[in-house]
Short mmCIF file of N, CA and C in Angstrom, two decimals:
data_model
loop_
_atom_site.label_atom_id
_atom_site.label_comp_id
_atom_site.label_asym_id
_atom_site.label_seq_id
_atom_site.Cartn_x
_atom_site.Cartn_y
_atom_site.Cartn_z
N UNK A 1 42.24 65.17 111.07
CA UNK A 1 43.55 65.30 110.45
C UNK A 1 44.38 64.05 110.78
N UNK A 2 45.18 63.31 109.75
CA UNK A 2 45.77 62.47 109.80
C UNK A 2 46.89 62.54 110.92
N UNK A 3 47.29 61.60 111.80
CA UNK A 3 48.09 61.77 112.97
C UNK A 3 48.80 60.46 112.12
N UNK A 4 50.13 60.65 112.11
CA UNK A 4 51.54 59.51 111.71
C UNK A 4 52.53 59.52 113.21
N UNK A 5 52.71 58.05 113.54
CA UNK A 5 53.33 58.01 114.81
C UNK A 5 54.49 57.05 114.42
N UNK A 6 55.75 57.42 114.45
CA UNK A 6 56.82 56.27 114.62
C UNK A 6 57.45 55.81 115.97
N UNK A 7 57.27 54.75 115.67
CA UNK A 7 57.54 54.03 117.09
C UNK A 7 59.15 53.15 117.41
N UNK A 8 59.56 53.36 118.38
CA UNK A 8 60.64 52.33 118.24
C UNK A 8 60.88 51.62 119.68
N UNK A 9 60.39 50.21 119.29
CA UNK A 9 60.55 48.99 120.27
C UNK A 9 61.43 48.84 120.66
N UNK A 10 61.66 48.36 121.85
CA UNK A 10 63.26 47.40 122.21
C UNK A 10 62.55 46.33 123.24
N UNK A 11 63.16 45.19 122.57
CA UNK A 11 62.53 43.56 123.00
C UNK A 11 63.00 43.57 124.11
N UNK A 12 62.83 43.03 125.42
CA UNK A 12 63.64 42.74 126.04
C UNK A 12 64.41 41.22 125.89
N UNK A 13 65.70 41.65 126.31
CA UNK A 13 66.33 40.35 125.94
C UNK A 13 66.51 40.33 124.64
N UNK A 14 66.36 41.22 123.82
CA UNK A 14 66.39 41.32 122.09
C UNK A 14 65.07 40.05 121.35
N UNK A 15 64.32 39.64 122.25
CA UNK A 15 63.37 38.69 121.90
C UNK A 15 62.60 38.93 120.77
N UNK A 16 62.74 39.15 119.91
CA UNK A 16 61.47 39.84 118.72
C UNK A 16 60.42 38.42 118.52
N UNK A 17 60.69 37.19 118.81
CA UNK A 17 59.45 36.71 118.52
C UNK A 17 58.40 37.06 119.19
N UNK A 18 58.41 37.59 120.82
CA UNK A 18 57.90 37.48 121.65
C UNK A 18 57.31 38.84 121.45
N UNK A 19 57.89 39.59 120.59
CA UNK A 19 57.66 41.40 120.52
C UNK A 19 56.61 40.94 119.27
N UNK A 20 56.79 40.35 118.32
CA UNK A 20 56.06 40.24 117.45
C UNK A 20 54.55 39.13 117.32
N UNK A 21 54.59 38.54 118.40
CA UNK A 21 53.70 37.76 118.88
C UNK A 21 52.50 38.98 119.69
N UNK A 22 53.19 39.79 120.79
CA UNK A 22 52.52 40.92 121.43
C UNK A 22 51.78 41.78 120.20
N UNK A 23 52.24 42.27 119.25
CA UNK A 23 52.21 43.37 118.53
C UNK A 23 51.52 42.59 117.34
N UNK A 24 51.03 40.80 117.20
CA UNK A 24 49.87 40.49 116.89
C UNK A 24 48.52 40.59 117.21
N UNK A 25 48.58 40.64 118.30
CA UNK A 25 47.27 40.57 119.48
C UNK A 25 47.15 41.84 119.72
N UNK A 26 47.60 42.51 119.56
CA UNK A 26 47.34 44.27 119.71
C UNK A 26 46.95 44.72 118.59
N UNK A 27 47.01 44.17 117.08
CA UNK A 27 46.07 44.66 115.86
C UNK A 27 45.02 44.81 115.76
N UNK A 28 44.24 44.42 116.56
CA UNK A 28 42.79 44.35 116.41
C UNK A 28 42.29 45.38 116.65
N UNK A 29 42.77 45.69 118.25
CA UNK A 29 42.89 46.73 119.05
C UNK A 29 43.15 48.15 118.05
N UNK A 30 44.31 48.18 117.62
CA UNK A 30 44.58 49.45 116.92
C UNK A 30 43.80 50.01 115.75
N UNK A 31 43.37 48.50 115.03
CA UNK A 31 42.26 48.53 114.14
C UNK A 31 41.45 49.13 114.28
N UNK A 32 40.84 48.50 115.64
CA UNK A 32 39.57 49.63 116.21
C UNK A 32 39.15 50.74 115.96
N UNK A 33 40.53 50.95 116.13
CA UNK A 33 40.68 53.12 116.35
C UNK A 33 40.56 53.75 115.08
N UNK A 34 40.97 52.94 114.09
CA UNK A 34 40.79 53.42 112.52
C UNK A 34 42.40 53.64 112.40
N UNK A 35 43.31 52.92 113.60
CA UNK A 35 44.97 52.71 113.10
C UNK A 35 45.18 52.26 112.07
N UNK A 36 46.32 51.62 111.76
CA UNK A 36 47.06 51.18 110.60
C UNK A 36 48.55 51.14 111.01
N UNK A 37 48.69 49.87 110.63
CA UNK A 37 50.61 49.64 110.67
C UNK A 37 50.68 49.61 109.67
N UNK A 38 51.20 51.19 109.10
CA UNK A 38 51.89 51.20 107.97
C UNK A 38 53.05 50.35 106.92
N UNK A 39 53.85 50.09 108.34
CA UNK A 39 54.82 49.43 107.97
C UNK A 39 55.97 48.81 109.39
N UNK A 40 56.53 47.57 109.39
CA UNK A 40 57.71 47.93 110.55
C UNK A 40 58.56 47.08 110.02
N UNK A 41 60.17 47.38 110.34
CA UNK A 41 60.67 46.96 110.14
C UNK A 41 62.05 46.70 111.32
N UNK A 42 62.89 46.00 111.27
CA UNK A 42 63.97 45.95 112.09
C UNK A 42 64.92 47.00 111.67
N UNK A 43 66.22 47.53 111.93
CA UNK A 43 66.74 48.39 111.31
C UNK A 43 68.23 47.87 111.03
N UNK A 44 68.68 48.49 110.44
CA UNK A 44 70.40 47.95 109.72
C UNK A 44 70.85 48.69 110.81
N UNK A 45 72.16 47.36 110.64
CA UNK A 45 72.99 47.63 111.97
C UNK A 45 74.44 48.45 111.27
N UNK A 46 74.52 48.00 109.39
CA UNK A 46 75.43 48.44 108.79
C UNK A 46 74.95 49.90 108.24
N UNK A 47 73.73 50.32 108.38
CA UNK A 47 73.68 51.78 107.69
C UNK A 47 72.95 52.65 109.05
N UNK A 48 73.32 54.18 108.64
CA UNK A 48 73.30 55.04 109.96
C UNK A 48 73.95 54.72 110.96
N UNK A 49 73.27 55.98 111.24
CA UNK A 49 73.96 56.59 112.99
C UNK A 49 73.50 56.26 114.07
N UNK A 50 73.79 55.37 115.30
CA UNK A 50 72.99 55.13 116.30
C UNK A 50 73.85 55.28 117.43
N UNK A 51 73.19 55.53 118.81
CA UNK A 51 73.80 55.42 120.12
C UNK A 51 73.07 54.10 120.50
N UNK A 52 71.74 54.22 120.42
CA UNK A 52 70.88 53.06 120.66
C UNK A 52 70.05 52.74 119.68
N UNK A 53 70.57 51.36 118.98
CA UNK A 53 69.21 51.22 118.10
C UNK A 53 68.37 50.24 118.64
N UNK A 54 67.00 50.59 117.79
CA UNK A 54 65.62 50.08 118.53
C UNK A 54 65.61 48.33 118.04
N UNK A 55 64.92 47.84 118.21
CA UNK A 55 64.78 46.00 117.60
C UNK A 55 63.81 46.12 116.73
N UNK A 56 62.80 47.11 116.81
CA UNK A 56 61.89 47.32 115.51
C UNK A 56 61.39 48.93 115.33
N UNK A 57 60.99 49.36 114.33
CA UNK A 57 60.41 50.60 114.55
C UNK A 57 59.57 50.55 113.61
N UNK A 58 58.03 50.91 114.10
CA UNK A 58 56.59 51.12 113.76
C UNK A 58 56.43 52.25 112.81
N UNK A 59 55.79 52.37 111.57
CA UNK A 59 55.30 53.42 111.15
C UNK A 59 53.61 53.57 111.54
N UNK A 60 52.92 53.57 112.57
CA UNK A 60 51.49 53.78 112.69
C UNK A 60 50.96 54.96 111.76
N UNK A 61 49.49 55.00 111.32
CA UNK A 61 48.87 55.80 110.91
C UNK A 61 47.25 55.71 111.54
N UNK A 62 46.86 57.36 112.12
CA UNK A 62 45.45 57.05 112.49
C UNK A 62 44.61 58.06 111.95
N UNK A 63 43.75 58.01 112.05
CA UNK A 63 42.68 59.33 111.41
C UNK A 63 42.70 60.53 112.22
N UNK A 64 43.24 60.28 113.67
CA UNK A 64 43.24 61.55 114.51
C UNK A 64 44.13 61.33 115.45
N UNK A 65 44.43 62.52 115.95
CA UNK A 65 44.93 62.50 117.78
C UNK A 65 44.24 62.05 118.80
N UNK A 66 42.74 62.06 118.34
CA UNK A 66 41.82 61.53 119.25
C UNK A 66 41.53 60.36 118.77
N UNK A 67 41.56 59.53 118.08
CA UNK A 67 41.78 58.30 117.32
C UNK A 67 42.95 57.73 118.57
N UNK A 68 44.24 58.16 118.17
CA UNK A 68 45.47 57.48 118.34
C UNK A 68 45.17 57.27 120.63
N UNK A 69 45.11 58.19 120.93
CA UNK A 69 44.13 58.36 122.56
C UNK A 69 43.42 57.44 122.68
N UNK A 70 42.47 57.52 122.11
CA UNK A 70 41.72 56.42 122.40
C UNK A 70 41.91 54.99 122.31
N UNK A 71 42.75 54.71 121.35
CA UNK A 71 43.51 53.20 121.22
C UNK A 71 44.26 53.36 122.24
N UNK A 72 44.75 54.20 122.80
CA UNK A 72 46.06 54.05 124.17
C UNK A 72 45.09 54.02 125.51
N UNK A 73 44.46 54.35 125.43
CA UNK A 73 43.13 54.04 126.68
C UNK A 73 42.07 53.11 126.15
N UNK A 74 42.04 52.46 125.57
CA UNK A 74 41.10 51.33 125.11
C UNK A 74 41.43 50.34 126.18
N UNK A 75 40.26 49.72 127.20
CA UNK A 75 40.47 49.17 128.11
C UNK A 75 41.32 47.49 127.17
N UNK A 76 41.29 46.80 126.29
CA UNK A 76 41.51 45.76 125.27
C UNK A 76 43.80 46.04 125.56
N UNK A 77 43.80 47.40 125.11
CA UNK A 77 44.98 47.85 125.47
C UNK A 77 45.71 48.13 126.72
N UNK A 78 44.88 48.16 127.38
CA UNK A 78 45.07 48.25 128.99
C UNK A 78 45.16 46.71 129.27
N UNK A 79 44.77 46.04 129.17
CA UNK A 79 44.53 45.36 129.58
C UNK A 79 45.77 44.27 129.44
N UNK A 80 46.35 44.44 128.31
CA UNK A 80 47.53 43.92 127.80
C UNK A 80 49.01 44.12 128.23
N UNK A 81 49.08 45.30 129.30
CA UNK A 81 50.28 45.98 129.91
C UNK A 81 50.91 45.02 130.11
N UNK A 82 50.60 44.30 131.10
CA UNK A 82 51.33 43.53 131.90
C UNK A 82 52.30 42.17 130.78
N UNK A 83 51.79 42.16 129.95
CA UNK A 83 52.51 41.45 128.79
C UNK A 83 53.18 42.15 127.87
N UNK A 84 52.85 43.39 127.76
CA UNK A 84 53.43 44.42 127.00
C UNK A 84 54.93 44.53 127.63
N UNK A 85 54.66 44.74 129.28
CA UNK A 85 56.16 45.13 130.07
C UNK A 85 57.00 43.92 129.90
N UNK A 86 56.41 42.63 129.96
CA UNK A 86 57.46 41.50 129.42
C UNK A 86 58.03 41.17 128.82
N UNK A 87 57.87 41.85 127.64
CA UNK A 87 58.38 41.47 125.98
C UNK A 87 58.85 42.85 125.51
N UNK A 88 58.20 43.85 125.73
CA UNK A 88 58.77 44.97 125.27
C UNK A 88 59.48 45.82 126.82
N UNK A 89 60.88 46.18 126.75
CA UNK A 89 61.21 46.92 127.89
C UNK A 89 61.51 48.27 127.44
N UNK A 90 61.43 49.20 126.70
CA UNK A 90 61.33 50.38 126.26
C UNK A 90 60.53 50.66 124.92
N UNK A 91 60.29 52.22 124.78
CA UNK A 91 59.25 52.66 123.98
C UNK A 91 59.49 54.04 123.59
N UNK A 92 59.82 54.09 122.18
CA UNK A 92 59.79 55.69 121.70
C UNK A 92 59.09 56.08 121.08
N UNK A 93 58.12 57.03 121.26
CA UNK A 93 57.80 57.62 119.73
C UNK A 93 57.46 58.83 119.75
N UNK A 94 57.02 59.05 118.40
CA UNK A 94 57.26 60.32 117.70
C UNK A 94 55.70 60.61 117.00
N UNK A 95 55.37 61.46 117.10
CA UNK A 95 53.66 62.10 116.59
C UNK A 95 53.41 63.15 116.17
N UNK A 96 53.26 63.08 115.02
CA UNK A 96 52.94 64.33 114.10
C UNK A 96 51.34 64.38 113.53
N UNK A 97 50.70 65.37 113.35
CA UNK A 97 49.41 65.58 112.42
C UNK A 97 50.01 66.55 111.20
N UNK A 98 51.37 67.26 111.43
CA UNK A 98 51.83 68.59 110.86
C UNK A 98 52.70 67.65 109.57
N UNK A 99 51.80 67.83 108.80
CA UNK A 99 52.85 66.34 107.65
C UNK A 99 52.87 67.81 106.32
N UNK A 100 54.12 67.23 106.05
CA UNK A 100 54.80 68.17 104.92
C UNK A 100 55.54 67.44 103.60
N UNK A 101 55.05 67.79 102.77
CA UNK A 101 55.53 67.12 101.64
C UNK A 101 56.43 68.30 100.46
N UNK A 102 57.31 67.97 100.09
CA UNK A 102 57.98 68.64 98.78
C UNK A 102 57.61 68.35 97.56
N UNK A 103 57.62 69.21 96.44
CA UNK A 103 57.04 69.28 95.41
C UNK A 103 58.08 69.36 94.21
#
């Protein structure tokens, strides 16, 4: 069952080259898993509601929950932490398999 994960980055230092340089070198990786970056984008600072907004937010897509696991324990991904904590200083997301559509 399809697992959809939205993610929302915050650069540290608001750095997005450095977030988007990381989150090159981690495609391969996610690839692996049978991921997909759907899409990301930065977000408007003039539309919505925020207390905190993120510097980017991820739409991932994977073939499973055990898919999306296994890219988060993929030693390739592990291995990358320590550059991950440099460039990125927080991390949200959100994971659904329960996808609902209107008709």
């Amino acid at each position: 069952m399809t697992l959809l994960v939205i993610v929302h980055l915050y650069a540290t230092d608001s750095d997005l080259s450095a977030l988007r340089a990381f989150e090159a070198k981690i495609q391969p990786v996610l690839a692996a898993h049978g991921g997909v970056l759907q899409t990301a984008f930065t977000p408007s600072r003039e539309i919505g509601s925020y207390t905190e907004l993120p510097d980017e937010v991820h739409l991932l897509r994977f073939p499973s929950s055990a898919a999306f696991q296994a890219y988060r324990a993929d030693p390739r991904h592990l291995d990358l932490a320590a550059e991950r904590a440099r460039v990125i200083c927080k991390t949200e997301f959100l994971a659904s398999a329960a996808l609902v559509t209107y008709d």
